[in-house]
XYZ file of C-alpha atoms in Angstrom:
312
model
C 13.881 -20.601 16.902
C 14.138 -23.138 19.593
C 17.181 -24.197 18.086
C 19.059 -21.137 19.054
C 18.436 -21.578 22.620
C 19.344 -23.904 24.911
C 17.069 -23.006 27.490
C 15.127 -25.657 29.558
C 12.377 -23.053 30.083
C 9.890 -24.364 27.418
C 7.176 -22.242 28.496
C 6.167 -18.801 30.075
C 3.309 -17.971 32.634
C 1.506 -15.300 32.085
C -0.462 -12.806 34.616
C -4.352 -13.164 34.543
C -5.880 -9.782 34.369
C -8.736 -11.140 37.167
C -9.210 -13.987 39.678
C -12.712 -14.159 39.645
C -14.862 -15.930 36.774
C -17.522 -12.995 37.169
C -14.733 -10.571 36.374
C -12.922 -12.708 33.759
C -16.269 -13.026 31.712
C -16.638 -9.368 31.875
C -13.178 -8.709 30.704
C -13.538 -10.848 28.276
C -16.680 -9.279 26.872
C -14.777 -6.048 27.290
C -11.398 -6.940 25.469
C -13.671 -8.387 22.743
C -15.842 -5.704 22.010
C -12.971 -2.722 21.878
C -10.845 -5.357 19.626
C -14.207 -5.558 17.330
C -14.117 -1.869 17.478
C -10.384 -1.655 16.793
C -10.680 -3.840 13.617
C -13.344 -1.711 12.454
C -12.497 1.751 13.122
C -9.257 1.004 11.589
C -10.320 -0.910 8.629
C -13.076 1.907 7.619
C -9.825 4.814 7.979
C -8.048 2.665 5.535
C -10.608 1.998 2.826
C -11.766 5.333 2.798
C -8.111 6.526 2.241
C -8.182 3.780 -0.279
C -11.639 4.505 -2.088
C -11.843 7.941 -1.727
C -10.170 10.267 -4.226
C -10.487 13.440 -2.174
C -8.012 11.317 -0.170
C -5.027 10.795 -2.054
C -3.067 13.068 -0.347
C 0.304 12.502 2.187
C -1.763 13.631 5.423
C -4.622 10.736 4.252
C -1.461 8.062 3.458
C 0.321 8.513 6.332
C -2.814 8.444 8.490
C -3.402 5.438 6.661
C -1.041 3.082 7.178
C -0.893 4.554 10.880
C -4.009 2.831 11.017
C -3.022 0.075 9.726
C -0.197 0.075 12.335
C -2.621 0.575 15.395
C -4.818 -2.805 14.324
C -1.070 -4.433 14.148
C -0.233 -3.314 17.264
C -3.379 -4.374 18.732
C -2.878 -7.605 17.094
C 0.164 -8.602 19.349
C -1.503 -8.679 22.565
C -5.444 -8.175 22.395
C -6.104 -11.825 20.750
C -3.957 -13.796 23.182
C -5.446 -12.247 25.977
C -8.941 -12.956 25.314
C -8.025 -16.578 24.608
C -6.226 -16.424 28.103
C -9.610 -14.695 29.463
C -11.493 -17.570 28.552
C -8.921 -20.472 29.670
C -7.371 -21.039 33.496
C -3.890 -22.107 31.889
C -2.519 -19.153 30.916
C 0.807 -20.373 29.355
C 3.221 -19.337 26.074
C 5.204 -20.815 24.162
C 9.050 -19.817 24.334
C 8.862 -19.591 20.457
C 5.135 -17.269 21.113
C 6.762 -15.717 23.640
C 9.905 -14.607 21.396
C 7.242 -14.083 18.334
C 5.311 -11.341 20.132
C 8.098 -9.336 21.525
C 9.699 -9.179 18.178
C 6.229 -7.642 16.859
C 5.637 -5.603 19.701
C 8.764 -3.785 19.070
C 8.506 -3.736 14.981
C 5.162 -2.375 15.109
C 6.027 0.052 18.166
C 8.962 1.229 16.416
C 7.036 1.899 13.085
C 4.409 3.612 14.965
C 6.783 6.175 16.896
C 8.433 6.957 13.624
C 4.938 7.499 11.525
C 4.502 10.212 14.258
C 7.377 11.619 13.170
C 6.269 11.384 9.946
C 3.478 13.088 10.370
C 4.384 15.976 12.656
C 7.008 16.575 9.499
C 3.986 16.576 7.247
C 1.847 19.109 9.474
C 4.806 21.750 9.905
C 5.633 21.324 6.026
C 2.263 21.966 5.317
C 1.511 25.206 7.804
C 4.808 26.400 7.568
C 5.536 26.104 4.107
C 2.527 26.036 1.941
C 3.849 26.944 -1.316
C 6.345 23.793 -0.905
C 4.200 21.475 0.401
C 3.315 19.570 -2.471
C 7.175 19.126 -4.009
C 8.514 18.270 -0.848
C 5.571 15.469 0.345
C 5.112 13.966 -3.215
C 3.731 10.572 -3.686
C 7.386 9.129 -3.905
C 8.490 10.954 -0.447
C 5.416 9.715 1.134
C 6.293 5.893 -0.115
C 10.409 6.545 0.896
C 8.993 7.734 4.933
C 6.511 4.922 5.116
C 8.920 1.759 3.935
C 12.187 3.767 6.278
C 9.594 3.576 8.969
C 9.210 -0.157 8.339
C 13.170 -0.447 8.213
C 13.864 1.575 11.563
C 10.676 -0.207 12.731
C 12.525 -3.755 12.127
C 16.261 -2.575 13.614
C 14.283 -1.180 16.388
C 13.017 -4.714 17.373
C 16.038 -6.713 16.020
C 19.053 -4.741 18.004
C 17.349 -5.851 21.128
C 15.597 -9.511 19.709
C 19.228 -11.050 19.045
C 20.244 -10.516 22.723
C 17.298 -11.595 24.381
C 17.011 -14.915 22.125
C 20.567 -16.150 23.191
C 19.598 -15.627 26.566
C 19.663 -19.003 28.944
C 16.489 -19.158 30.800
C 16.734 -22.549 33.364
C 14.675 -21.135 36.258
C 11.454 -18.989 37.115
C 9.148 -18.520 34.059
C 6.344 -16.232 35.513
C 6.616 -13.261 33.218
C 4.458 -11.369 35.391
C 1.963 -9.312 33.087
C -0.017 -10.378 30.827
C 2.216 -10.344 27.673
C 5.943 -11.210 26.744
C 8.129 -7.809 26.719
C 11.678 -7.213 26.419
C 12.390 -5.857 30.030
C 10.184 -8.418 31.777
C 11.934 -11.605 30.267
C 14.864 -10.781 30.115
C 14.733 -10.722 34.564
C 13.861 -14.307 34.001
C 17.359 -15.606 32.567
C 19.740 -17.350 34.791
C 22.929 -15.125 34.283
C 23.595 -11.140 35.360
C 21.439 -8.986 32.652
C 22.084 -5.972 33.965
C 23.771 -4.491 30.578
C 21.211 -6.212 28.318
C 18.441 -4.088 30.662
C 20.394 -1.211 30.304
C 20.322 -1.672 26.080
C 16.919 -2.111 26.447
C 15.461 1.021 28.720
C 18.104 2.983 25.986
C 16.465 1.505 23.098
C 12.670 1.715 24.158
C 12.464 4.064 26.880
C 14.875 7.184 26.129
C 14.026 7.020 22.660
C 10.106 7.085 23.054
C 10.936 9.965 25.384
C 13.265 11.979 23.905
C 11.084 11.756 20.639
C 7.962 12.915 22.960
C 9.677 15.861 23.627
C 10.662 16.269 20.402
C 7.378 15.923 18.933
C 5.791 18.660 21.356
C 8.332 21.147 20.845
C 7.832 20.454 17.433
C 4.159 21.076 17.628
C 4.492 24.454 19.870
C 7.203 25.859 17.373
C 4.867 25.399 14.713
C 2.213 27.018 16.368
C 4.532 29.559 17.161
C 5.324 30.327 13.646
C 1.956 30.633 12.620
C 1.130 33.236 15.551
C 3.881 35.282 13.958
C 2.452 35.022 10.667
C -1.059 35.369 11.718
C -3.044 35.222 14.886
C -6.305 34.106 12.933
C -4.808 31.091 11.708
C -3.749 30.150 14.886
C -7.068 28.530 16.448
C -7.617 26.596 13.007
C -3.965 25.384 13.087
C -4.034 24.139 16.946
C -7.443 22.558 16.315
C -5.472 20.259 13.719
C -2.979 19.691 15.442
C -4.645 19.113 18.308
C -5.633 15.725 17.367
C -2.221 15.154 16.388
C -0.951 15.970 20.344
C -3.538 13.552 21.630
C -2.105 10.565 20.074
C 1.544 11.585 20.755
C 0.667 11.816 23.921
C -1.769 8.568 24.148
C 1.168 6.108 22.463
C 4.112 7.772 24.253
C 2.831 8.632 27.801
C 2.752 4.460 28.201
C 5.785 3.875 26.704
C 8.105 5.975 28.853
C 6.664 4.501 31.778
C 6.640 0.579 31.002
C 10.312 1.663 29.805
C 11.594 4.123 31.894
C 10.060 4.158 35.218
C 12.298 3.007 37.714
C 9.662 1.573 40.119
C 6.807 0.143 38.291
C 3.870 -1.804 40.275
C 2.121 -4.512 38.698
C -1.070 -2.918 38.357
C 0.182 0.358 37.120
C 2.063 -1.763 34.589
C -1.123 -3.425 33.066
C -2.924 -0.459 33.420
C -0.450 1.489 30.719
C -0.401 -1.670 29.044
C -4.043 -1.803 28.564
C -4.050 1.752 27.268
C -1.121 1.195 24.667
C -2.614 -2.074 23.308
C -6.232 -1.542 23.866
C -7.684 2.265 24.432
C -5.283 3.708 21.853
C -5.648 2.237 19.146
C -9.410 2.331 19.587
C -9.321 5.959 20.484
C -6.938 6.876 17.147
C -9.709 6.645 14.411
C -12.440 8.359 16.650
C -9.637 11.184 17.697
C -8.989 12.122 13.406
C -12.480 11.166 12.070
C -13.999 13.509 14.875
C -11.618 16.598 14.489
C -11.427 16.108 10.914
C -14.145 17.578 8.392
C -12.810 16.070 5.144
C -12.949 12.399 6.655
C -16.107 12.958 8.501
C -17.684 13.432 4.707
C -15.617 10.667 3.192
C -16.510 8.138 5.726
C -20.301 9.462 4.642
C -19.792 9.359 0.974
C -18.373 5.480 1.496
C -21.313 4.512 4.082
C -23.412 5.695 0.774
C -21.768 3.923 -1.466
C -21.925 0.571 0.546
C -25.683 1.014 1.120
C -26.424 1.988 -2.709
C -24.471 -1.281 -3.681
C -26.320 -3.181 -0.985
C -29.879 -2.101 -2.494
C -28.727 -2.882 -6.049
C -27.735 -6.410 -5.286
């Protein structure tokens, strides 16, 4: 990768979250324990999916592998910041530094179209329940996850080949605490105007034009099913409920790290924090709370694992 670039920028800086040591070891305690819980939450959505029967359907899948997605997500950032919490040189790589943006915006890009996914699952499902099982068959379910994957990729790559070429000969101080698209590419020695144009088209009007689109979404169906019936419409808004929280959780960051025209440092971690860090926390605890059938799944595994334990 270095080979690409001719840069004499070998190395980024990155922005420490705290100045003082009392506050960096309390970060760091902080950033470790919600990663711990991020691994975990995630990880127990995923083999209960996996182990439980009851499970196998495209709601469980898709939730799933958006777990999966969250801990990936997580991934990118959270470990490299609690190493830099527990060092005073807080430098990347230009090869890192390349690395994480690339995965940033893969793992972004799946995530925002998993939503998608999903909202499509939830208005098949309430609006057309007689269809609902030939339209999200296991083969659908595999074709949406692996073209999420594959938009997910593209996403990342249309705005990775520009930003690789770039010639960076001059400041290096990224100025967060991560390496992002719109932040490093301010850094290169030549006019990027255009390229920052690409990328608030690519990362910011798409996450909000599919925000919208994902609300509207979730009104019409509730909508429809106040036409059908107004009993069924507290059950269906407390499902999807859960599902407008995390829209709103991964997107509500995303239009403003990409869009806003006037972003201050500490708003800027701030959303950061809460895309990398509270979100993908907050995901498992948001479905396994508002959701009955995983709430006795997670149970019925938590049984198993103790009845294996007292075997052995």
């Amino acid at each position: 990768m270095d080979q690409v670039n001719d840069s004499v920028v070998t190395e980024f800086v990155l922005l420490g979250l705290a100045q003082s040591l009392e506050m960096q070891f309390f970060l760091l305690l902080f950033f470790s324990l919600f990663y711990v819980g991020i691994i975990l939450g995630n990880l127990f959505i995923v083999l209960t999916v996996i182990f439980d029967p009851h499970l196998h359907s495209p709601m469980y899948i898709l939730l799933a592998n958006l777990s999966l997605i969250d801990l990936s997500l997580s991934s990118t950032t959270v470990p490299r910041l609690i190493y830099d919490l527990s060092t005073e040189c807080k430098v990347i790589s230009f090869r890192n530094c390349m690395i994480q943006m690339f995965f940033i915006h893969v793992t972004g890009g799946v995530e925002m179209v998993l939503l998608i996914v999903m909202a499509y699952d939830r208005y098949t499902a309430i609006c057309r329940p007689l269809h609902y099982l030939t339209i999200m068959n296991p083969k659908m379910c595999v074709l949406l996850v692996v073209a999420a994957w594959v938009i997910g990729v593209i996403h990342a790559m249309s705005q990775f080949v520009f930003v690789i070429n770039l010639p960076f000969c001059g400041p290096n101080n990224v100025g967060s605490f991560y390496c992002d698209f719109p932040r490093v590419i301010k850094l290169a020695c030549m006019d990027t105007y255009g390229l920052e144009f690409v990328v608030t088209a690519n990362s910011g009007f798409i996450s909000m034009g599919t925000f919208f689109f994902l609300i509207v979404s979730y009104i019409f169906i509730l909508v429809t099913v106040r036409r059908r019936s107004s009993n069924d419409l507290s059950k269906a808004f407390f499902t999807l409920s859960a599902h407008m929280t995390v829209v709103v959780l991964f997107f509500a960051p995303c239009i403003f790290l990409y869009v806003w025209p006037f972003p201050t440092k500490s708003l800027d971690k701030f959303f950061a924090i809460v895309n990398f860090v509270v979100t993908p926390v907050l995901n498992p605890a948001i479905y396994t709370l508002r959701n009955k059938d995983m709430k006795v799944a997670m149970r019925r595994l938590s049984q198993q694992i103790l009845n294996s334990r007292e075997m052995t």
